[in-house]
Coordinates of N, CA, C and O in Angstrom, one line a residue:
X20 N 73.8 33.4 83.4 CA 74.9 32.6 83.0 C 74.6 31.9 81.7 O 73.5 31.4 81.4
X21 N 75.6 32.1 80.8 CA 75.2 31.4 79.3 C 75.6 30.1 79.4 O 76.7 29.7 79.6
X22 N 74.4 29.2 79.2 CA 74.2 27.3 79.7 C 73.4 27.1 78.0 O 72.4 27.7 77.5
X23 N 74.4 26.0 77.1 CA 74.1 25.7 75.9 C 74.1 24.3 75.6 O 75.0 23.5 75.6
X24 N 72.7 24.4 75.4 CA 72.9 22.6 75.1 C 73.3 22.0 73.9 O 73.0 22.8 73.0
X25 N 74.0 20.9 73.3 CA 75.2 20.8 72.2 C 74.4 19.3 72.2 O 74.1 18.6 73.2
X26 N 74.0 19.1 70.9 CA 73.2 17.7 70.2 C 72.0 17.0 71.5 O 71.7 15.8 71.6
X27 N 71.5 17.9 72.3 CA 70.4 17.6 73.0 C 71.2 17.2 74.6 O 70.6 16.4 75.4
X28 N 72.5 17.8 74.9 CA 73.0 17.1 76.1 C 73.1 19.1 76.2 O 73.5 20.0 75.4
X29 N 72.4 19.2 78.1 CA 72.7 20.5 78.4 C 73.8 20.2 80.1 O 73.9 19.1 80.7
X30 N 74.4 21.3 80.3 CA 75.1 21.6 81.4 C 74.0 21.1 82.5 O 72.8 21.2 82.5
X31 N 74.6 20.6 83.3 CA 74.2 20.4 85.0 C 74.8 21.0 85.8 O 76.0 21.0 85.6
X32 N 74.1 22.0 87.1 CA 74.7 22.8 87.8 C 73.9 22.1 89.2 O 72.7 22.0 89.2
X33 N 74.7 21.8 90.2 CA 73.8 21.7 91.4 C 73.6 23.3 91.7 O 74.3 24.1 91.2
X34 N 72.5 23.5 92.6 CA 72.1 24.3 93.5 C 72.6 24.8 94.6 O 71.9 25.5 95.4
X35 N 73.8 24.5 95.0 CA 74.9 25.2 96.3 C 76.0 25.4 95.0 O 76.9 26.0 95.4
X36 N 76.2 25.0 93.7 CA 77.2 25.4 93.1 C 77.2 27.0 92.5 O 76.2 27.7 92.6
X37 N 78.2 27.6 92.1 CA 78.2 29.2 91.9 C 78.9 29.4 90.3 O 80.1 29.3 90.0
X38 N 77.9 29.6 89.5 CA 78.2 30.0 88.2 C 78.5 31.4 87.7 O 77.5 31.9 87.3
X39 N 79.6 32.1 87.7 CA 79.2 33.2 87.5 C 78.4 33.9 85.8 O 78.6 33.6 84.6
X40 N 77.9 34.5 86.3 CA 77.0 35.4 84.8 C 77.8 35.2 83.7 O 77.3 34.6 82.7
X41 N 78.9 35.6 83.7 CA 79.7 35.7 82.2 C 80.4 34.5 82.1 O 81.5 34.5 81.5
X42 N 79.9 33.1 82.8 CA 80.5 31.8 82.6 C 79.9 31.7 81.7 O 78.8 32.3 81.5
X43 N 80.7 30.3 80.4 CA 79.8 30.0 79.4 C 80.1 28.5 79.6 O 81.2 28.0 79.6
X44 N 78.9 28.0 79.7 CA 79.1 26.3 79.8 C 78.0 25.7 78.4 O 77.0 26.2 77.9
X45 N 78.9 24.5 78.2 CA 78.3 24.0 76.7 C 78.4 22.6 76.7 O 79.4 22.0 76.7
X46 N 77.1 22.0 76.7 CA 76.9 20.4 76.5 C 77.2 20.0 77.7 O 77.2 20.7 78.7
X47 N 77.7 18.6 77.7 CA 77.9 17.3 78.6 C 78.7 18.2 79.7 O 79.9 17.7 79.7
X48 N 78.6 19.4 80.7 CA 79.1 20.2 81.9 C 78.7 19.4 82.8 O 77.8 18.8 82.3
X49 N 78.8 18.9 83.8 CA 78.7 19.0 85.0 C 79.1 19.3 86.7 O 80.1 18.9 87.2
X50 N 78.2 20.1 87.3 CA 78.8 21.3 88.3 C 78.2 20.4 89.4 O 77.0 19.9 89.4
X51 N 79.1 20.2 90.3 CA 78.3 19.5 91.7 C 78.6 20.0 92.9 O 79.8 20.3 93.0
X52 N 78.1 20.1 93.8 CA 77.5 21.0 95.0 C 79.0 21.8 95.5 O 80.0 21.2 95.5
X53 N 78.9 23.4 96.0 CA 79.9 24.3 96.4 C 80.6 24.5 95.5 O 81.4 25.5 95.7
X54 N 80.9 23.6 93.8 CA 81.6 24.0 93.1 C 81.3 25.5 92.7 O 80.3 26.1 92.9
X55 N 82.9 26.2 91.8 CA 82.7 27.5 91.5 C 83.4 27.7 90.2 O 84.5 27.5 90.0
X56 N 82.5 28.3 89.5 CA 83.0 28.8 87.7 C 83.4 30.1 87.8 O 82.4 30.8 87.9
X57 N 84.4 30.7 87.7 CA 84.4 32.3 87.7 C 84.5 33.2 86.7 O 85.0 32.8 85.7
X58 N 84.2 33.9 86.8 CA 83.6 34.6 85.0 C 84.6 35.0 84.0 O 85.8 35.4 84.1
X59 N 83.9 34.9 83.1 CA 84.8 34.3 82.0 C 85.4 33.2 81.4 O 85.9 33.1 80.3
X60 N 85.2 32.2 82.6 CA 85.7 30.9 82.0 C 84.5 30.5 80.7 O 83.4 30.9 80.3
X61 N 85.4 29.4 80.3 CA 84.1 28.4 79.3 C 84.6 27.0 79.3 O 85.8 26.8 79.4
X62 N 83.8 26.1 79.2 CA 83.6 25.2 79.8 C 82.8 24.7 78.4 O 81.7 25.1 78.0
X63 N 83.8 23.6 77.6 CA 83.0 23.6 76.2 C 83.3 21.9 76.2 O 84.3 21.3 76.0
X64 N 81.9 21.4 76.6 CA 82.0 19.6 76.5 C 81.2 19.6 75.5 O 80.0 20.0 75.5
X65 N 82.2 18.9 74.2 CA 81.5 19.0 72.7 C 82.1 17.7 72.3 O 81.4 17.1 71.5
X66 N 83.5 17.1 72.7 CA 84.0 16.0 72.2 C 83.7 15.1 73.5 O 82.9 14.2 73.3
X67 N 84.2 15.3 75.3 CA 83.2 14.7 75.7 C 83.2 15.6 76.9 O 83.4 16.8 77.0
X68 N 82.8 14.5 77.9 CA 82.3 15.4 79.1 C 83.3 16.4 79.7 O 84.5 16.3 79.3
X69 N 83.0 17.6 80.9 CA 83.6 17.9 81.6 C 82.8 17.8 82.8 O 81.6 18.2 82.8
X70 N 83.5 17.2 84.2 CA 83.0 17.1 85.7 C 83.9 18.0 86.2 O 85.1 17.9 86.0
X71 N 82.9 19.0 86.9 CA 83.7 19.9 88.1 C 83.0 19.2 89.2 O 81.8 19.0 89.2
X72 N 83.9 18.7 90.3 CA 83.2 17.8 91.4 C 83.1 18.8 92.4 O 83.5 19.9 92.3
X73 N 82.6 18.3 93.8 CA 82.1 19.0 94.3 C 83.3 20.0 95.3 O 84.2 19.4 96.0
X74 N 83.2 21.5 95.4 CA 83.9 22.3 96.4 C 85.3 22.6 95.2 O 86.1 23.5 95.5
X75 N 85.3 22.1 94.4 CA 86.3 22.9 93.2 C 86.2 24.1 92.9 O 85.1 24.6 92.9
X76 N 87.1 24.7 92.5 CA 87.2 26.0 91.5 C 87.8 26.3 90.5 O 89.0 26.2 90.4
X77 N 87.0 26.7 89.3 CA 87.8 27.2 88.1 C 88.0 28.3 87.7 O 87.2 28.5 86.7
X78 N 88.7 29.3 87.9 CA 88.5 31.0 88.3 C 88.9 31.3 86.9 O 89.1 30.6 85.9
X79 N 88.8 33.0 87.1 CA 88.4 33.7 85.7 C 89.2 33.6 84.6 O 90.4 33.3 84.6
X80 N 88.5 33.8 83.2 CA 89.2 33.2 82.1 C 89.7 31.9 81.9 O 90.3 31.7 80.8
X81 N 89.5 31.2 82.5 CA 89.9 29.5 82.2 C 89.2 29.0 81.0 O 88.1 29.4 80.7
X82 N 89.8 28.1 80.4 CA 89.1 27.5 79.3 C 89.3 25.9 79.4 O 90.5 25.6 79.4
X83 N 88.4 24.9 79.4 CA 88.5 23.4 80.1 C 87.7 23.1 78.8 O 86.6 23.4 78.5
X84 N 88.7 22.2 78.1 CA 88.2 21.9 76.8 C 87.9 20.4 77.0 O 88.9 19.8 77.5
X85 N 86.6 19.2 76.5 CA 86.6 17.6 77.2 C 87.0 17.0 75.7 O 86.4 17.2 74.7
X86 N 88.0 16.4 75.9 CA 88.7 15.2 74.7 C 87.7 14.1 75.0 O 86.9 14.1 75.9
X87 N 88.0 12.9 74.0 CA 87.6 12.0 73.9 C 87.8 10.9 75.0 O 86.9 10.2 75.5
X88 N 89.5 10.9 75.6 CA 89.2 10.3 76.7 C 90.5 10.6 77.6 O 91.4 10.8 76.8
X89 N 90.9 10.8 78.9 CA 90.0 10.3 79.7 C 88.5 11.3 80.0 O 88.7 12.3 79.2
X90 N 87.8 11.4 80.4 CA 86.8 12.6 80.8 C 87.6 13.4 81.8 O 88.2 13.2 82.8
X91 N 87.3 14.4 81.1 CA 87.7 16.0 81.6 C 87.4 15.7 83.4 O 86.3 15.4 83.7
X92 N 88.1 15.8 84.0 CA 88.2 16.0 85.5 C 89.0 17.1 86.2 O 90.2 17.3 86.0
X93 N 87.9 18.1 87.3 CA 88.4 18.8 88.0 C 87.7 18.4 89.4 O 86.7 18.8 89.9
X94 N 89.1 17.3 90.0 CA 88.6 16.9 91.7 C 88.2 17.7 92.3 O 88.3 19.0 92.2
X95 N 87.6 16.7 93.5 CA 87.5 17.5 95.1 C 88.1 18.3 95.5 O 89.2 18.1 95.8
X96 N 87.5 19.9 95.7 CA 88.1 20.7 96.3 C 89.3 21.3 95.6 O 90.0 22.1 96.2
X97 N 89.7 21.0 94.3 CA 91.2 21.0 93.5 C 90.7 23.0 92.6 O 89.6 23.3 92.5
X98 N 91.3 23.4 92.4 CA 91.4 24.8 92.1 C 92.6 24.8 90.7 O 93.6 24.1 90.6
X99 N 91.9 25.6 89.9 CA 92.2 26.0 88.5 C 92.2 27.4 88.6 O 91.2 28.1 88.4
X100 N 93.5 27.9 88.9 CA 93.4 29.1 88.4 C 93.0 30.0 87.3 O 92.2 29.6 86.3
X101 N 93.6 31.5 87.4 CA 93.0 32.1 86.6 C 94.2 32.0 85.0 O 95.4 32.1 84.8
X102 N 93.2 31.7 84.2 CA 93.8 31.8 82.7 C 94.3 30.7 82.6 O 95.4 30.8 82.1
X103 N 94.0 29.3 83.0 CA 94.4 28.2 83.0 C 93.8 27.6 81.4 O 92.9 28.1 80.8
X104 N 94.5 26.3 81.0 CA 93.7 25.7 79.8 C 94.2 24.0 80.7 O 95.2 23.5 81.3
X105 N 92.6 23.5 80.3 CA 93.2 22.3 81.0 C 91.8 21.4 79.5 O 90.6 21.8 79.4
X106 N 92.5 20.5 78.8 CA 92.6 20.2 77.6 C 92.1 18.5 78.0 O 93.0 17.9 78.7
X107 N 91.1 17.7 77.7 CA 91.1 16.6 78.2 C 91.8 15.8 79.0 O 92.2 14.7 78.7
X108 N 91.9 16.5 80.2 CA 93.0 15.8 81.4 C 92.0 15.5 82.8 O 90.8 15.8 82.9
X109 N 92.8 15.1 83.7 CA 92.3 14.9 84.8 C 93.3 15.3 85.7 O 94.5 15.1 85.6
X110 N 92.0 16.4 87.2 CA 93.0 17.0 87.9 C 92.7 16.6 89.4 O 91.6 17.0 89.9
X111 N 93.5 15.8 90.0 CA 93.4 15.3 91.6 C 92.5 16.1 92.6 O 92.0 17.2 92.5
X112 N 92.4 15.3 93.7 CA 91.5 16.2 94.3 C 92.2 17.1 95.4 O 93.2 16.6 95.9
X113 N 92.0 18.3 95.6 CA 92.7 19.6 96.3 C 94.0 19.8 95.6 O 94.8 20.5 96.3
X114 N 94.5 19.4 94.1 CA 95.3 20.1 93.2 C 95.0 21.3 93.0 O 93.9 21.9 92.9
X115 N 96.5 21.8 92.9 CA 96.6 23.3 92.6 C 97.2 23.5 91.3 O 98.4 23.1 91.0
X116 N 96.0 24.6 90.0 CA 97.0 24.2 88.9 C 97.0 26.5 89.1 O 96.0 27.2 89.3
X117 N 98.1 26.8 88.9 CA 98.5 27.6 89.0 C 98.1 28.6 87.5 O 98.0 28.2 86.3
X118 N 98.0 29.5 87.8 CA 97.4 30.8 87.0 C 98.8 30.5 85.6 O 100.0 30.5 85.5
X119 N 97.6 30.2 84.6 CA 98.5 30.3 83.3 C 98.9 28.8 82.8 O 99.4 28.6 81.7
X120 N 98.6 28.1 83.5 CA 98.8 26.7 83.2 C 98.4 26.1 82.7 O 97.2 26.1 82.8
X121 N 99.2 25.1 81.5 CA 98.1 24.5 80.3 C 98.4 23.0 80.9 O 99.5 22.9 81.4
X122 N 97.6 21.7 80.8 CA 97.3 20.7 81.3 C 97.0 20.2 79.8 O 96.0 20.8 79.4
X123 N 97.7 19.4 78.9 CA 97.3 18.4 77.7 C 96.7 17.2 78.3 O 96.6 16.6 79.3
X124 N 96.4 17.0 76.7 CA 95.5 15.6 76.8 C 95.5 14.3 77.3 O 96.4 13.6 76.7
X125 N 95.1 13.8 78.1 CA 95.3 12.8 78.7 C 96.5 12.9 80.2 O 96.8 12.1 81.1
X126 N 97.0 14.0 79.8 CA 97.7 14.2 81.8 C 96.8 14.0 82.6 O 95.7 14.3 82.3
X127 N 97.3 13.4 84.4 CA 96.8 13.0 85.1 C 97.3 13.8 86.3 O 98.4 13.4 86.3
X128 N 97.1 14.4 86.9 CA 97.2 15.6 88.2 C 97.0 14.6 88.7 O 96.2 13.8 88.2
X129 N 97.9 14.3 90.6 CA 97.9 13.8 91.5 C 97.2 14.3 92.8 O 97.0 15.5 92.9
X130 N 96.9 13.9 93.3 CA 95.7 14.8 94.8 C 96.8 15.4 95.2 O 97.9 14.9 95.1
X131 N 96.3 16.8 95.7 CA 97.1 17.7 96.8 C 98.8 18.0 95.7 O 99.9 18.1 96.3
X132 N 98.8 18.1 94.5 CA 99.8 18.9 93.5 C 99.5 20.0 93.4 O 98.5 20.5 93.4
X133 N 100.9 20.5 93.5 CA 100.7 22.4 92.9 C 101.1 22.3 91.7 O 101.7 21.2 91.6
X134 N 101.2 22.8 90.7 CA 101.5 23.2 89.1 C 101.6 24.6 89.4 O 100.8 25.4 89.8
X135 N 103.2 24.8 89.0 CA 103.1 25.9 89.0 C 102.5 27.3 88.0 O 101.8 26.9 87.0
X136 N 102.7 28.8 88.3 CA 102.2 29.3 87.3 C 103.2 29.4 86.0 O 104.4 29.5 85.9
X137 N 101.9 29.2 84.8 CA 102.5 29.3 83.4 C 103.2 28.0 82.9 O 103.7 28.0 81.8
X138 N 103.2 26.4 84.0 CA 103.4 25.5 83.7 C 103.3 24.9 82.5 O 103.1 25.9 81.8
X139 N 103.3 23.8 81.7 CA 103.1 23.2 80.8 C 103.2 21.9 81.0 O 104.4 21.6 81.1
X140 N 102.0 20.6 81.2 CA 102.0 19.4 81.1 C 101.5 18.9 80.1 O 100.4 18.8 79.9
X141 N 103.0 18.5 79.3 CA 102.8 17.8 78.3 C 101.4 16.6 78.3 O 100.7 16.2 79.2
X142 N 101.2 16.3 77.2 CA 100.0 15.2 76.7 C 100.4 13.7 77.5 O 101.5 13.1 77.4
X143 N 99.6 13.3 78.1 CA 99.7 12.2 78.4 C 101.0 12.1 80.1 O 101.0 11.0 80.8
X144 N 101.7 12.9 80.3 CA 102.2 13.0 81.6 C 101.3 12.6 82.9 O 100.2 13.1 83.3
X145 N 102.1 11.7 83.4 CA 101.5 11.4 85.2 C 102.2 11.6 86.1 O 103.2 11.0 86.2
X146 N 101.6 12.7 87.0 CA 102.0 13.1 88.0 C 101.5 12.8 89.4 O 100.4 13.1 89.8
X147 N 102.9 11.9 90.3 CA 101.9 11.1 91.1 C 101.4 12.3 92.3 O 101.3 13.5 91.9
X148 N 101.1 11.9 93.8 CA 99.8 12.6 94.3 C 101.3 13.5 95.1 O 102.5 13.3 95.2
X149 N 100.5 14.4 95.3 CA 101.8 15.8 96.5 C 102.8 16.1 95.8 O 103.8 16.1 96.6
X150 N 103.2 16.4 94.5 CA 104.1 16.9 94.0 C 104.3 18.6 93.6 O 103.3 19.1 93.2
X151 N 104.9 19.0 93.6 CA 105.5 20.4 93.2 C 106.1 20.2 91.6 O 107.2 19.8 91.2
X152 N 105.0 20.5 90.8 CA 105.6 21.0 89.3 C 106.2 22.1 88.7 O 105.6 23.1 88.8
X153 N 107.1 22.2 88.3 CA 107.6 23.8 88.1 C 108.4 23.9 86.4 O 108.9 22.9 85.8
X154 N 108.2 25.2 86.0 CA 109.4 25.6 85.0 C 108.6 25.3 83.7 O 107.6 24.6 83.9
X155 N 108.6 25.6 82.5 CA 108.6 25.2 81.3 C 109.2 26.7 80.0 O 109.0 27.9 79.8
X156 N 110.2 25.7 79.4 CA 110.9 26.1 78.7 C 110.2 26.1 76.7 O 110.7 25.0 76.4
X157 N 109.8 26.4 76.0 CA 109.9 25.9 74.7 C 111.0 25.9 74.1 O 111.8 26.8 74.5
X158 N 111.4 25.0 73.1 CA 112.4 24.7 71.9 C 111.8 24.9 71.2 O 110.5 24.9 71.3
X159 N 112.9 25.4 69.6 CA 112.1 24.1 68.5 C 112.8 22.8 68.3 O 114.0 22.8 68.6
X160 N 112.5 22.0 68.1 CA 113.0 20.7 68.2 C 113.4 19.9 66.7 O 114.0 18.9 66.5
X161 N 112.6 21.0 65.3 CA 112.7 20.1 64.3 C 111.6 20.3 63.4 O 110.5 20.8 63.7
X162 N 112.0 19.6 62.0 CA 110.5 19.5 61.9 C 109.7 18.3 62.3 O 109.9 17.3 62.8
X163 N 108.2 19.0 61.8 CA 107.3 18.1 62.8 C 107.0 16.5 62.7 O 107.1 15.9 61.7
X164 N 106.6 15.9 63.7 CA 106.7 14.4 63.7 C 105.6 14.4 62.9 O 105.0 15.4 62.4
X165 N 105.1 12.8 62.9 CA 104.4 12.8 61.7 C 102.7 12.6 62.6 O 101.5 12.5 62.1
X166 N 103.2 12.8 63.8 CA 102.0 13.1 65.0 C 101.5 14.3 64.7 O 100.4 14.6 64.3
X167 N 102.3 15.1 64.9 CA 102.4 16.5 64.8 C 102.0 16.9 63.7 O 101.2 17.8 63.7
X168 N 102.5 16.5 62.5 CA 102.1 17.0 60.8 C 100.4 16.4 61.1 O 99.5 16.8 60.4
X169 N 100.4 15.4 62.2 CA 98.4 14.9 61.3 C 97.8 16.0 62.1 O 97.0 16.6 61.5
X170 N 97.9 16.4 63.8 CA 97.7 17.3 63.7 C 96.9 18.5 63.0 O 95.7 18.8 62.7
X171 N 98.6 19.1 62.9 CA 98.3 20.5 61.8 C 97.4 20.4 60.9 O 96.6 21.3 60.6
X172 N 97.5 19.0 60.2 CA 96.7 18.5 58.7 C 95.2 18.5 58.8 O 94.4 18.8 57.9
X173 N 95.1 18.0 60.5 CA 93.4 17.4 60.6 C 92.7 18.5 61.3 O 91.5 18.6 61.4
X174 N 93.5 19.5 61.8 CA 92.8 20.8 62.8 C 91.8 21.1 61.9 O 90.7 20.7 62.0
X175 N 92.1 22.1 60.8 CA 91.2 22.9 59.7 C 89.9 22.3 59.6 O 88.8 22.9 59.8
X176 N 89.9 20.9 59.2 CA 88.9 19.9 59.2 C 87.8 19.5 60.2 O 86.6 19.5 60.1
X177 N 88.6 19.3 61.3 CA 87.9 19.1 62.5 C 86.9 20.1 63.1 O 85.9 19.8 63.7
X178 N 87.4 21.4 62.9 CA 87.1 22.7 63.4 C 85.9 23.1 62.3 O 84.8 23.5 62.8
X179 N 85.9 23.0 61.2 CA 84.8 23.1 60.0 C 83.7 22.0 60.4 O 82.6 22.3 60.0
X180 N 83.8 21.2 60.9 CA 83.0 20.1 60.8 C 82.1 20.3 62.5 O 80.9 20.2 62.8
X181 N 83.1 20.5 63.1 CA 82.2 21.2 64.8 C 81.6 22.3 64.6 O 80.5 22.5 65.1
X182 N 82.2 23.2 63.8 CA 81.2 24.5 63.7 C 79.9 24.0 63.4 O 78.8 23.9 64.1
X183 N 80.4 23.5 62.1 CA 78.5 22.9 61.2 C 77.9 22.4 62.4 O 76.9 23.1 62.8
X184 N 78.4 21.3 63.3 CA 77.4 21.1 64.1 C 77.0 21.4 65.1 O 76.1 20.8 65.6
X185 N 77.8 23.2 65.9 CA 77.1 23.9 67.1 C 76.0 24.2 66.2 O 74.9 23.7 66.4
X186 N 76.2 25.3 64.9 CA 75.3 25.8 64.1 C 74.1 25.0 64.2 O 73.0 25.4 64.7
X187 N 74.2 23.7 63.8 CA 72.7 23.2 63.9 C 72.4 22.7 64.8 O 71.3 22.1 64.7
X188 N 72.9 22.8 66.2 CA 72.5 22.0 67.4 C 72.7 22.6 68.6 O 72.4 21.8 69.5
X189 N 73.2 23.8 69.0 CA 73.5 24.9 70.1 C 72.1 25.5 70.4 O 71.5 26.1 69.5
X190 N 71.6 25.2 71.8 CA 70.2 26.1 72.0 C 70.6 26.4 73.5 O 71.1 25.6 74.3
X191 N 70.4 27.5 73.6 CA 70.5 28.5 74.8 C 69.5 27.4 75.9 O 68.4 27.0 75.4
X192 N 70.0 26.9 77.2 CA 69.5 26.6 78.7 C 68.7 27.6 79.5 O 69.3 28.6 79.9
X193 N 67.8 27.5 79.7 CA 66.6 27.8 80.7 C 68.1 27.6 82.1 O 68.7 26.5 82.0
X194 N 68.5 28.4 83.2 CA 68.8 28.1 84.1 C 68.6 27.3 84.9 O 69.5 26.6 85.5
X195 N 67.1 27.2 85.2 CA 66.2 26.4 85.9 C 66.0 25.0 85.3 O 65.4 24.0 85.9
X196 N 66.6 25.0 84.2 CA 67.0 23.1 83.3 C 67.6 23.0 84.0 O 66.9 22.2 84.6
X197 N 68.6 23.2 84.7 CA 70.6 22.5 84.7 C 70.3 22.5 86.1 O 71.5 22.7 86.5
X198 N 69.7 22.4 87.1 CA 69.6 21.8 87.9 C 70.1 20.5 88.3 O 69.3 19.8 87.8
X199 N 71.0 19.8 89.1 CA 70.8 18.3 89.2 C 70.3 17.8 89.8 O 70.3 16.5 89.7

């Protein structure tokens, strides 16, 4: 399994957790007991952490990116399907986020939610606990807010400035590190 430590912070995997081979976990990860990575995903905690807690799953192709805040959370027992993007958010415990589902920044998943497949939860959305999510439509709405223009403006930047620093700070994990 490809385990990379990012400015001296490496992945934690407990020992009952299951990483598969072609998972790629990066920096501030943490896997705790029965949890499951399925291959292909990546798991990139570079802005901050990601916790997969214990008996969760994040199945193939998923990409769980940790924002600044709140910390990247995937509860108890809660399941990320396949081809999901879940983007600095937090997901309840035994939530179901359905195959294709993108999760923005700072949304809050309720315990025991389904999201359906190919969903979209907007940034900052709270959804309270046992709910059924469904549907998402795009518009265009306009031109862009001036949220949206800093965005677009600050991406190019942000992304030049993270590269420089995997470049000088990404070192491949010994397996037998990431132990917790």
């Amino acid at each position: 399994m490809p385990l990379f430590a990012f400015e001296g912070i490496a992945p934690t995997v407990h020992p009952d957790a299951f990483v598969a081979p072609t998972a790629t976990l990066v920096g501030d990860v943490r896997v705790e007991a029965n949890a499951s990575i399925w291959y292909n995903a990546v798991l990139r905690a570079d802005f901050g952490p990601i916790v997969i807690r214990e008996g969760a799953n994040v199945q193939d192709g998923c990409v769980l990116h940790g924002g600044t805040e709140p910390v990247t959370e995937v509860g108890v027992g809660a399941t990320i399907g396949h081809l999901c993007v879940v983007h600095g958010a937090v997901i309840g415990t035994e939530a179901l986020v359905g195959n294709g589902a993108t999760v923005q920044d700072g949304a809050r998943i309720g315990a025991r939610c389904l999201i359906g497949a190919g969903a979209t939860i907007p940034p900052n959305t709270v959804v309270p606990d046992g709910q059924l999510v469904l549907d998402t439509v795009a518009r265009v709405k306009g031109p862009l807010s001036a949220s949206a223009k800093g965005w677009v403006d600050s991406n190019p930047d942000i992304y030049r400035e993270l590269a420089r620093r995997h470049r000088e700070s990404v070192v491949p994990v010994v397996p037998s590190d990431t132990r917790a």
